[in-house]
PDB file of C-alpha atoms in Angstrom:
ATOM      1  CA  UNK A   2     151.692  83.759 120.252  1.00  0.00           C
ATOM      2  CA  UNK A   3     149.738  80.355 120.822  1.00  0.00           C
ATOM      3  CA  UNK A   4     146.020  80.057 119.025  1.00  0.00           C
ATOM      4  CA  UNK A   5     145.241  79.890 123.041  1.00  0.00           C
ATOM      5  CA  UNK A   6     146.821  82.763 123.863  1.00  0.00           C
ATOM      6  CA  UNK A   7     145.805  85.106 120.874  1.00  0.00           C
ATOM      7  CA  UNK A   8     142.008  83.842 121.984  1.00  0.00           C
ATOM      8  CA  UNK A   9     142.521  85.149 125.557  1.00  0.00           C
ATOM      9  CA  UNK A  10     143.842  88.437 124.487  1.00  0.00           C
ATOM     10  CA  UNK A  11     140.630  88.987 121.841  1.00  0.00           C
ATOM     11  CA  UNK A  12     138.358  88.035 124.692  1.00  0.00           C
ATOM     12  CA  UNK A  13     140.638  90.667 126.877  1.00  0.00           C
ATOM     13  CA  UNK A  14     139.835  92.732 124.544  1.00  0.00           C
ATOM     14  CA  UNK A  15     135.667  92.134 124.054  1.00  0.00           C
ATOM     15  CA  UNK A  16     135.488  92.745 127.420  1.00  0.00           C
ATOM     16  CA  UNK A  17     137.088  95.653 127.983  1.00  0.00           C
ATOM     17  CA  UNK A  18     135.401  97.168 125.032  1.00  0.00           C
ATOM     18  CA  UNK A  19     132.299  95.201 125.228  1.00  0.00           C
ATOM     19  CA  UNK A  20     130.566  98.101 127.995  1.00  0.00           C
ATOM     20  CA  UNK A  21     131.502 100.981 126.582  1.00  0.00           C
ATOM     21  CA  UNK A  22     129.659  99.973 123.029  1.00  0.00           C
ATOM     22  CA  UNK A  23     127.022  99.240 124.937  1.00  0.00           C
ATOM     23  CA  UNK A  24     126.378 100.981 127.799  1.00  0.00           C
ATOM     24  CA  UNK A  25     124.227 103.802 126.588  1.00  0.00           C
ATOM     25  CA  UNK A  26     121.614 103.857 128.825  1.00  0.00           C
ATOM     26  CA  UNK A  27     123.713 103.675 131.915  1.00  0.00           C
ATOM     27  CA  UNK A  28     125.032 107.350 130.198  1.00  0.00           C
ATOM     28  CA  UNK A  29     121.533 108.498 129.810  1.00  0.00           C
ATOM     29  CA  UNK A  30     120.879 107.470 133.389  1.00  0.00           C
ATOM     30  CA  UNK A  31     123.583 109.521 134.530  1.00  0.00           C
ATOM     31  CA  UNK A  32     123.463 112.398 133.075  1.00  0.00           C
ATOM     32  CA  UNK A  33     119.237 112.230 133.678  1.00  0.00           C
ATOM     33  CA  UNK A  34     118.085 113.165 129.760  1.00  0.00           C
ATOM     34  CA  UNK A  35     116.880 111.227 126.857  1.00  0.00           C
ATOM     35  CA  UNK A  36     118.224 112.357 123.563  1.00  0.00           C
ATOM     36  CA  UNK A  37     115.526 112.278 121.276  1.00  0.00           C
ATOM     37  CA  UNK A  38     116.132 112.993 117.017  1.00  0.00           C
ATOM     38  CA  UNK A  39     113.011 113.982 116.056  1.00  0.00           C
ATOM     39  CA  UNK A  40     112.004 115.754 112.148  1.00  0.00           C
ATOM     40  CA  UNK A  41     111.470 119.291 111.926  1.00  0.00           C
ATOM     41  CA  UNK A  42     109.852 119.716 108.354  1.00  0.00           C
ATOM     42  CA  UNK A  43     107.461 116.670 108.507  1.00  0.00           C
ATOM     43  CA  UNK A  44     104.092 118.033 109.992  1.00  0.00           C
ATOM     44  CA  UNK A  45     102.010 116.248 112.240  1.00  0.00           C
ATOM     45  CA  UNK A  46     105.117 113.755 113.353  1.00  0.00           C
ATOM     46  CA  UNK A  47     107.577 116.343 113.810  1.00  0.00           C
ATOM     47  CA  UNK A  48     107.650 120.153 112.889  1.00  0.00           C
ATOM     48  CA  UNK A  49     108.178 123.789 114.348  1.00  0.00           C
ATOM     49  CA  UNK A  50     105.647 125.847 115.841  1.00  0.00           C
ATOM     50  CA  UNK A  51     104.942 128.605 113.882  1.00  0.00           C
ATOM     51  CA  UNK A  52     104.265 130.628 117.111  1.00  0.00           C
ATOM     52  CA  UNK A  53     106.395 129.425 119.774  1.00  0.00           C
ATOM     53  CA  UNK A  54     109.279 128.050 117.284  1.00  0.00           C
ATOM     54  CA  UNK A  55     109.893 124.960 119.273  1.00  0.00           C
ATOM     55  CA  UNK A  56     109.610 121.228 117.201  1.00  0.00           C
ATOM     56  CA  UNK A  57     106.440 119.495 118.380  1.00  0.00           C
ATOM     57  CA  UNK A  58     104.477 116.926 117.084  1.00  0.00           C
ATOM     58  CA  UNK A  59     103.083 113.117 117.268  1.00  0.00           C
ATOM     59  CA  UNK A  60     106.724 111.893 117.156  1.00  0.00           C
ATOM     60  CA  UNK A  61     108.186 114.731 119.440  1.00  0.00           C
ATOM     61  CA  UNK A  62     105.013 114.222 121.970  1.00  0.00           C
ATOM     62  CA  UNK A  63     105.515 110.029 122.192  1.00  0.00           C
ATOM     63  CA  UNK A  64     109.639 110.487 122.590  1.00  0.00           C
ATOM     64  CA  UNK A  65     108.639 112.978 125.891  1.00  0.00           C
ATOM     65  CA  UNK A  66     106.724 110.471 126.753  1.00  0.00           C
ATOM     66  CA  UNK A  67     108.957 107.176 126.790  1.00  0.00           C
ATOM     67  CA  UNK A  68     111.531 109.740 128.598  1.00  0.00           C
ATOM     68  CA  UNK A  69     109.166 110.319 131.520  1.00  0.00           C
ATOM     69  CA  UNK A  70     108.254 106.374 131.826  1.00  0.00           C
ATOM     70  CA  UNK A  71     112.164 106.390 132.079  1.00  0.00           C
ATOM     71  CA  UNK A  72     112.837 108.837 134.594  1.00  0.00           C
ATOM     72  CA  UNK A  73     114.461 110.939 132.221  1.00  0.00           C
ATOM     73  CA  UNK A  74     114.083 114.422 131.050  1.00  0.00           C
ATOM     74  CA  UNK A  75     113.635 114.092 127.077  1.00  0.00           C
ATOM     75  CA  UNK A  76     115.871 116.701 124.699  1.00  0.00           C
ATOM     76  CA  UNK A  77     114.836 117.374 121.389  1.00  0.00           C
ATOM     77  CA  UNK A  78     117.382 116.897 118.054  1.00  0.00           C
ATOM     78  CA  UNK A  79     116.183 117.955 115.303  1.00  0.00           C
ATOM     79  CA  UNK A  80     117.618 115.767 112.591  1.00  0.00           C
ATOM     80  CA  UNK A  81     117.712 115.281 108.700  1.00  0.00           C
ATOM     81  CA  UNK A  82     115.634 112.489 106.602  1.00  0.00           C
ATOM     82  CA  UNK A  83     118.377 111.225 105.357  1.00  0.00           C
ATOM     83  CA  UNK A  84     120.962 112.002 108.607  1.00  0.00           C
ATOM     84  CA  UNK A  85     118.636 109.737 110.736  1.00  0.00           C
ATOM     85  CA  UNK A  86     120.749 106.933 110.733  1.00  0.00           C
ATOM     86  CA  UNK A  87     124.065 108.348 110.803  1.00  0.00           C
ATOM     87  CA  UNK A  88     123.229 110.958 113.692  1.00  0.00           C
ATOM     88  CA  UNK A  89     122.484 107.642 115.334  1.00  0.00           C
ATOM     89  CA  UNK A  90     125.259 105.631 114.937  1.00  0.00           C
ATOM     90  CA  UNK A  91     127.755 108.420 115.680  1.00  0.00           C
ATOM     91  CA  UNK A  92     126.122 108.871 119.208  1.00  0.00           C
ATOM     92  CA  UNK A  93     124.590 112.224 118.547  1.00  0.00           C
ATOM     93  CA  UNK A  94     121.304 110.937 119.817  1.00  0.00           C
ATOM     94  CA  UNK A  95     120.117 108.444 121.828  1.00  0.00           C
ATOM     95  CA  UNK A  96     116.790 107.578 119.815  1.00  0.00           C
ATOM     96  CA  UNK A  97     115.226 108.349 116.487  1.00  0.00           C
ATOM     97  CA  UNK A  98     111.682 108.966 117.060  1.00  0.00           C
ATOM     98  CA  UNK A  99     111.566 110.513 113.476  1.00  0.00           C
ATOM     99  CA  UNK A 100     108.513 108.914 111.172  1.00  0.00           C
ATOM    100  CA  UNK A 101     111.024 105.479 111.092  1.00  0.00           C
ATOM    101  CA  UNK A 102     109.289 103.051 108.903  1.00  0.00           C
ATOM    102  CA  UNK A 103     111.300  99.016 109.536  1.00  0.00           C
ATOM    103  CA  UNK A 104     112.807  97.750 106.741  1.00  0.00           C
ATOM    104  CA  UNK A 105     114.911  95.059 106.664  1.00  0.00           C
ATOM    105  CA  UNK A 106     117.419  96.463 105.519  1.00  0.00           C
ATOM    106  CA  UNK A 107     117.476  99.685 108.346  1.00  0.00           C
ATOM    107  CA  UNK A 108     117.348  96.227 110.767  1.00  0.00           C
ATOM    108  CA  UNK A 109     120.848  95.477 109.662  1.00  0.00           C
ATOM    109  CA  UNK A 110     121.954  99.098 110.759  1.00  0.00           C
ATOM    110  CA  UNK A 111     120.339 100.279 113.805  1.00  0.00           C
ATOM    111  CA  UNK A 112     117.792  97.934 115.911  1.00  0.00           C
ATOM    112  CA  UNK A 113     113.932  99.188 116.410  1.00  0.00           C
ATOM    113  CA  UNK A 114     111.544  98.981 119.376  1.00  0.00           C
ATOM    114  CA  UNK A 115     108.279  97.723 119.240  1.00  0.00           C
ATOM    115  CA  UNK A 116     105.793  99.638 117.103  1.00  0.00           C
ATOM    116  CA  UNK A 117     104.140 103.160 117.725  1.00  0.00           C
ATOM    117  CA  UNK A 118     102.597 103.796 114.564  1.00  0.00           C
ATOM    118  CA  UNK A 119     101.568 102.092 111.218  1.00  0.00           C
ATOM    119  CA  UNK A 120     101.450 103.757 107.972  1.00  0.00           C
ATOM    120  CA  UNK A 121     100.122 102.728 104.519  1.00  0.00           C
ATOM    121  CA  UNK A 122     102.546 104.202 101.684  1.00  0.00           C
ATOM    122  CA  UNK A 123     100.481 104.673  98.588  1.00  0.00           C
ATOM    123  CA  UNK A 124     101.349 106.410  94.882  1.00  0.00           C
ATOM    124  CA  UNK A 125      99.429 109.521  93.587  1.00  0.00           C
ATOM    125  CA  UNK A 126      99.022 110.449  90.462  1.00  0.00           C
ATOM    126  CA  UNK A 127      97.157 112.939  88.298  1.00  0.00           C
ATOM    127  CA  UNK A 128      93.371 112.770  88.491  1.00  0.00           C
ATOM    128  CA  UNK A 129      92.662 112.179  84.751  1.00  0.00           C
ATOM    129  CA  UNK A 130      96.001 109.541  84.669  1.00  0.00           C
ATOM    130  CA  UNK A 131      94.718 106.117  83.441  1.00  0.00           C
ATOM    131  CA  UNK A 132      97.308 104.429  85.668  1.00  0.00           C
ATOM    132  CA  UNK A 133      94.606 101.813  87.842  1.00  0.00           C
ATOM    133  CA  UNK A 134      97.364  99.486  89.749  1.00  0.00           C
ATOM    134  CA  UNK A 135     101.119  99.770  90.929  1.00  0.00           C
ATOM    135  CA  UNK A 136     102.314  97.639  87.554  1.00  0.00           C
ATOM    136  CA  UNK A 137     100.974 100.508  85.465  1.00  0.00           C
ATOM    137  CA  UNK A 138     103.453 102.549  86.603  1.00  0.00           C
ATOM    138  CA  UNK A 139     106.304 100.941  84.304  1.00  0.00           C
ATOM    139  CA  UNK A 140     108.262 103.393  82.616  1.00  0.00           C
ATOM    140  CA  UNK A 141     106.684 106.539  84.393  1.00  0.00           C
ATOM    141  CA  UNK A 142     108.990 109.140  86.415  1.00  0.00           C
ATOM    142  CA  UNK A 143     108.138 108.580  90.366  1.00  0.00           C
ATOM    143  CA  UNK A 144     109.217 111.116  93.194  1.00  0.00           C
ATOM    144  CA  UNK A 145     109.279 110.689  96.589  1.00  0.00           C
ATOM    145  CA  UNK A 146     111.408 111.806  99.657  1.00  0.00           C
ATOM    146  CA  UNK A 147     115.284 111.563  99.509  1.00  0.00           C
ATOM    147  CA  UNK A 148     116.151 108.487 102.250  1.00  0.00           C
ATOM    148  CA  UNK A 149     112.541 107.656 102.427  1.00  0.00           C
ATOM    149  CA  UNK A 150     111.777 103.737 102.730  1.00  0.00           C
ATOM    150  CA  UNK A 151     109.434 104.165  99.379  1.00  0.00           C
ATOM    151  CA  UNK A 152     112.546 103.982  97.418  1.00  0.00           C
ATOM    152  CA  UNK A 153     113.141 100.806  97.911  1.00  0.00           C
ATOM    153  CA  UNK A 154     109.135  99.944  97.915  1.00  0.00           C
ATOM    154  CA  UNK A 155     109.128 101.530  94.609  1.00  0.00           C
ATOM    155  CA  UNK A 156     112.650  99.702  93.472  1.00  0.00           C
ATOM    156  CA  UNK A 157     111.348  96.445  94.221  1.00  0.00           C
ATOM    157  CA  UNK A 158     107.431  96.651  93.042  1.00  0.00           C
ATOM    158  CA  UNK A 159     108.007  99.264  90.189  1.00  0.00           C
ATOM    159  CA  UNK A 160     111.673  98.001  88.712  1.00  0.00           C
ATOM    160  CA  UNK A 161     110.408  99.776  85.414  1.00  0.00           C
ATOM    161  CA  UNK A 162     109.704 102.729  86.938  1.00  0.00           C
ATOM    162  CA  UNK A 163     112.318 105.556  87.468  1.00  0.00           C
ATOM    163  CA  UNK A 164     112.519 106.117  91.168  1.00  0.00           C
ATOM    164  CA  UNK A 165     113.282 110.651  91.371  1.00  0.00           C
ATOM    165  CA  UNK A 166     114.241 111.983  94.963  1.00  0.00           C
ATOM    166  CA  UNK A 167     113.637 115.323  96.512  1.00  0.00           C
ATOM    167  CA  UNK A 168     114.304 117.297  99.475  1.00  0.00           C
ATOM    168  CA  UNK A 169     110.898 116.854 101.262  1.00  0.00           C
ATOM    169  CA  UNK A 170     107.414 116.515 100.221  1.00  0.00           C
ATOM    170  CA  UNK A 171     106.668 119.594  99.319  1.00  0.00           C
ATOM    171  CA  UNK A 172     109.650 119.208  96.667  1.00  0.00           C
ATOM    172  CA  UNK A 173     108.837 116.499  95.238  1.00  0.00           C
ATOM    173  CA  UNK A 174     105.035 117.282  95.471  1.00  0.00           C
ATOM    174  CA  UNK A 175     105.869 120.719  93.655  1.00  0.00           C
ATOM    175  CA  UNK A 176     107.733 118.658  90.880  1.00  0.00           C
ATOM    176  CA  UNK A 177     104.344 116.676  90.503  1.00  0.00           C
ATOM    177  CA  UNK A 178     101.924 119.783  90.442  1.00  0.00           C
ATOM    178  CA  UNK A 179     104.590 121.051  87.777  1.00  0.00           C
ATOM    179  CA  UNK A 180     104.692 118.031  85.681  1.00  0.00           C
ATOM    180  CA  UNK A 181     108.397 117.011  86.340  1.00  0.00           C
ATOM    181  CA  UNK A 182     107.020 113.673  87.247  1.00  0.00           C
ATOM    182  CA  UNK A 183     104.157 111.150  86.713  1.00  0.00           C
ATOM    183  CA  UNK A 184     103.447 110.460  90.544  1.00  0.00           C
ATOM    184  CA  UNK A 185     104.674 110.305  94.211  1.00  0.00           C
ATOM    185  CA  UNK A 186     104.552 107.814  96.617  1.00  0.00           C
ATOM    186  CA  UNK A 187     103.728 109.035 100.051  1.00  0.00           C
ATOM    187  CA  UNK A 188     102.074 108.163 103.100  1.00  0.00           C
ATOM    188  CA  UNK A 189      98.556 107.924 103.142  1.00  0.00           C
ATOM    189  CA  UNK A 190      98.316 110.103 106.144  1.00  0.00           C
ATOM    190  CA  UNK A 191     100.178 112.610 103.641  1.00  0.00           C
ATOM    191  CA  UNK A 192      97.863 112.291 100.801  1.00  0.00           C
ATOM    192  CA  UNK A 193      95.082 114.045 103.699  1.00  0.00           C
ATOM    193  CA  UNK A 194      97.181 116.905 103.936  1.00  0.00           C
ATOM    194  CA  UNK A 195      97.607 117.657 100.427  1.00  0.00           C
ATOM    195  CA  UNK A 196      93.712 117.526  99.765  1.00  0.00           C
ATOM    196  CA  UNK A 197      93.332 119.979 102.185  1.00  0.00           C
ATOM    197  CA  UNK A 198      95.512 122.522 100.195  1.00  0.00           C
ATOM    198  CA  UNK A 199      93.486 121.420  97.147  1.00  0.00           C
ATOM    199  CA  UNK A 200      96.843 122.358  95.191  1.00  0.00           C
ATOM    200  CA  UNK A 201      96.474 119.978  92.480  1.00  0.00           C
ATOM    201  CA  UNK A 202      93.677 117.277  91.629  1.00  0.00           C
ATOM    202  CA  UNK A 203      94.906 113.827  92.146  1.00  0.00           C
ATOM    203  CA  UNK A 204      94.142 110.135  92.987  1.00  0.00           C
ATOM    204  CA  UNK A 205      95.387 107.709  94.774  1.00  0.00           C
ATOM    205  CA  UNK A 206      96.276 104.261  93.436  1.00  0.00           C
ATOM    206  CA  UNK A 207      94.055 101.250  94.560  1.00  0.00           C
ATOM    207  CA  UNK A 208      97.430  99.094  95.611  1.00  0.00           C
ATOM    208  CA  UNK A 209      99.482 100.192  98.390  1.00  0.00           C
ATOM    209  CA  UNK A 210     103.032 100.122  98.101  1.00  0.00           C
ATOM    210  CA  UNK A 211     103.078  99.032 101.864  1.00  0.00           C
ATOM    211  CA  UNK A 212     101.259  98.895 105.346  1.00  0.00           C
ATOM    212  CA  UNK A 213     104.894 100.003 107.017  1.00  0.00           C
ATOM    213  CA  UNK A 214     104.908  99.811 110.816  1.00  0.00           C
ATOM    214  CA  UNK A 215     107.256 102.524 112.781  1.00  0.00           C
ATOM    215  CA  UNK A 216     109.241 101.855 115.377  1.00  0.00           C
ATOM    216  CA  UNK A 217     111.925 103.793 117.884  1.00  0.00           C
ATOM    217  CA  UNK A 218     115.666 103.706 116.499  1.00  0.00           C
ATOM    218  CA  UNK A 219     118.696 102.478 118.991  1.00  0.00           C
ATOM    219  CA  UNK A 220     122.062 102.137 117.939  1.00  0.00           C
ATOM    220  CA  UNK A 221     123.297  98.364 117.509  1.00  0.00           C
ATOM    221  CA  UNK A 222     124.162  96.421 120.650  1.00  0.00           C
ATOM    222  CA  UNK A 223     122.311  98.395 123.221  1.00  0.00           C
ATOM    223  CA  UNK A 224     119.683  95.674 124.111  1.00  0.00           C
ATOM    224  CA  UNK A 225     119.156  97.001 127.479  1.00  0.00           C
ATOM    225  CA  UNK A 226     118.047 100.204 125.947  1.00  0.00           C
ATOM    226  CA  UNK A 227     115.899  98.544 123.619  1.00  0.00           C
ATOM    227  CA  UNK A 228     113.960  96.603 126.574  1.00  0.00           C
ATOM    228  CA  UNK A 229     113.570  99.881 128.420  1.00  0.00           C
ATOM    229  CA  UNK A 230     112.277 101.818 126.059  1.00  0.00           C
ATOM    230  CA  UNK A 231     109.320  98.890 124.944  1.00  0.00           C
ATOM    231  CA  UNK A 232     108.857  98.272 129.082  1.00  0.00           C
ATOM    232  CA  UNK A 233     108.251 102.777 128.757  1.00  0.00           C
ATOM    233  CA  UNK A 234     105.740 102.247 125.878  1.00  0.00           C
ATOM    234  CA  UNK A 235     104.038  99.103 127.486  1.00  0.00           C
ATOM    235  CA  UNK A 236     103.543 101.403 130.333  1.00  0.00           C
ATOM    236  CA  UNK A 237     101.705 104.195 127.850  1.00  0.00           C
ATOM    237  CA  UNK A 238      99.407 101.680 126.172  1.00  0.00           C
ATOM    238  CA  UNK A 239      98.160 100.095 129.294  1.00  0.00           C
ATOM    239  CA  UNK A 240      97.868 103.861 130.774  1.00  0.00           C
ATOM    240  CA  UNK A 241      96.218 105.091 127.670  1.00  0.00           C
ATOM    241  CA  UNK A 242      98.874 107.512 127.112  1.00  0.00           C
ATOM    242  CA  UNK A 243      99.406 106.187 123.515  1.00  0.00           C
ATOM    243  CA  UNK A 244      95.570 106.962 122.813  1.00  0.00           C
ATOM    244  CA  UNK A 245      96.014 110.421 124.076  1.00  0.00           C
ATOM    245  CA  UNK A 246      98.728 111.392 122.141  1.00  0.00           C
ATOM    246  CA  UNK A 247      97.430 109.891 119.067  1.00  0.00           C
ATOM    247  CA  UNK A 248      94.237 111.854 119.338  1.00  0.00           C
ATOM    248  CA  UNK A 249      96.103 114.658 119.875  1.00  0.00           C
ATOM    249  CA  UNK A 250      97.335 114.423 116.869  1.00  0.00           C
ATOM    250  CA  UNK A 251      95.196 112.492 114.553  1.00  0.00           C
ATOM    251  CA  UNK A 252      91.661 111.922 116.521  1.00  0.00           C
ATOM    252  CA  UNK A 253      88.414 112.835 116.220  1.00  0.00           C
ATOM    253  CA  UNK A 254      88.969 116.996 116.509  1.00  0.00           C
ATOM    254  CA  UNK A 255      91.433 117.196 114.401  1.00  0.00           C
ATOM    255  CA  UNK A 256      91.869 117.725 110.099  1.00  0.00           C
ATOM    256  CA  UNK A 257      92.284 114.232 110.113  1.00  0.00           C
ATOM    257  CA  UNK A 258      89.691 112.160 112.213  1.00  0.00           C
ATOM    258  CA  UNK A 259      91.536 109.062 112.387  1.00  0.00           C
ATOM    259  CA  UNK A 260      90.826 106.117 114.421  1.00  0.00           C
ATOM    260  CA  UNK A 261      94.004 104.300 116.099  1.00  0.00           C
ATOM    261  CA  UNK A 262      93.760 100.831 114.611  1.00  0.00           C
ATOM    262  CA  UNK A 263      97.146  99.622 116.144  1.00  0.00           C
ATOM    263  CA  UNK A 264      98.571  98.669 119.658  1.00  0.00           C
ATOM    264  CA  UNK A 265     102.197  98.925 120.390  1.00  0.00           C
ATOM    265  CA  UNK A 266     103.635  95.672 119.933  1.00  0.00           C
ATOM    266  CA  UNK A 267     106.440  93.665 117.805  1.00  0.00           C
ATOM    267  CA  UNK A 268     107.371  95.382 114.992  1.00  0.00           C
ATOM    268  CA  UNK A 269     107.432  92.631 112.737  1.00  0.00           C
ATOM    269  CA  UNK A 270     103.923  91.074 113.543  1.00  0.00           C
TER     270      UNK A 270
END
C-alpha cells in the first residue's frame, strides 16, 4: 500500500468513526433525557433526602435546569468522588454536575463548560495549632477527600507535607477530631458546615490553597455538547435562574447566607 493510499484509508476510517465519538448529543436528543452524575454524600451540592430519599441539591437543581433550557428531561446518576471521571468517559452519563473543581490536569481528560460555581479550598487545623500560613504545614499529616482536586493543591504548595485520603469528609474530618492527622483541606463552604456541628474547635488557615472555579464535565470531543450546554446556562443567568437556585441553596434564608459573587462565564478567567 502507497503512503497515498494508506492516508485515504485512515481518513476512511476518521470519518466513519469520527460521528459516533462524537455524536452524543444527537443521542440525548433522541432519546429526549439528559444524563446527569450528580454526588449523593456531599450536602448542599448533591445528597439524599432524608424524607423523600431522592438526591437533591445545588448541583442536582442546576443539572435539571440546563436539561430544561435543552429540551430535555434531566435523569439523575448518582456517582462516586473518585468514579466521576471514569463513569464519564465510559458513557454512563452524559454530564458530571458533581462539585467538579478545573484543573489542568482533569482538562486533559474530560472538557468543562463554563463556570457555575467558585469555591475557595482552605486547610483547618486545631484551634490551639500554631500553624499561621500554608508553609507551616511541612512535615504535618494532611487529610482530605480521596480524588479530591486538594491533593494535588496540597502536593504542589505543601511538598513536605504528607497528603492522607479518606472516603468523604466526614472520614477524614473524624480522623482530624481523633487526632490521626494535623489538618484537612476542604472547601470553605465546608468549613460552615462543620461549625455548625461544633464537633471539634478549629481554625482556618489565613492562605487559601485555591479560589477553584467548577464547571459541567463532557466527555472529550463532544464540542457541540459543550456549546449547548453554556448556550442552556447563558439562558439561566440572563433569566435569573442561576440566582434562584443559588439562593436556594446558599442565600440569605439559609445556614449559610452567602452572597453569589460569580457569573457563569469561562472557566479559566
Amino acid at each position: 500500500m502507497t503512503l497515498r493510499s494508506l492516508s485515504a484509508a485512515l481518513a476512511l476510517v476518521v470519518i466513519a468513526t469520527g460521528p459516533a465519538l462524537a455524536d452524543q448529543l444527537a443521542d440525548m436528543t433522541a432519546r429526549g433525557t439528559l444524563r446527569c452524575g450528580v454526588l449523593s454524600v456531599a450536602n448542599p451540592f448533591g445528597f439524599q433526602d432524608p424524607d423523600t430519599r431522592e438526591i437533591v441539591g445545588y448541583d442536582v437543581d442546576f443539572c435539571r435546569a440546563v436539561a430544561g433550557e435543552m429540551g430535555l428531561d434531566a435523569e439523575i446518576v448518582p456517582v462516586a468522588v473518585e468514579a466521576r471521571i471514569p463513569e464519564l468517559q465510559l458513557g454512563n452519563i452524559d454530564i458530571l454536575a458533581a462539585a467538579l473543581g478545573y484543573t489542568a490536569e482533569r482538562a486533559e481528560q474530560i472538557d468543562y463548560s463554563d463556570r457555575y460555581f467558585v469555591s475557595r479550598q482552605v486547610v483547618i487545623v486545631a484551634g490551639d495549632s500554631t500553624v499561621a500560613s500554608l508553609a507551616d504545614l511541612d512535615g504535618l499529616r494532611i487529610a482530605t477527600n480521596s480524588g479530591s482536586s486538594n491533593i494535588d493543591y496540597l502536593r504542589n504548595q505543601v511538598p513536605g507535607a504528607e497528603v492522607l485520603t479518606y472516603q468523604d469528609t466526614a472520614a477524614a474530618f473524624l480522623a482530624f477530631a481523633q487526632g490521626r492527622v494535623d489538618g484537612v483541606a476542604i472547601s470553605e463552604l465546608g468549613t460552615m458546615q462543620l461549625r455548625q456541628q461544633g464537633a471539634i474547635e478549629f481554625r482556618i488557615v489565613q492562605d487559601p490553597l485555591r479560589i477553584e472555579p467548577w464547571g459541567l464535565g463532557v466527555r472529550k470531543g463532544e464540542a457541540s455538547l459543550v456549546a449547548a450546554v453554556n448556550q442552556a446556562m447563558e439562558a439561566m443567568e440572563s433569566s435569573g435562574q442561576v440566582e434562584t437556585i443559588f439562593n436556594t441553596w446558599f442565600g440569605p434564608e439559609t445556614p449559610f447566607h452567602l452572597t453569589r459573587g460569580f457569573t457563569v462565564g469561562p472557566i479559566t478567567q
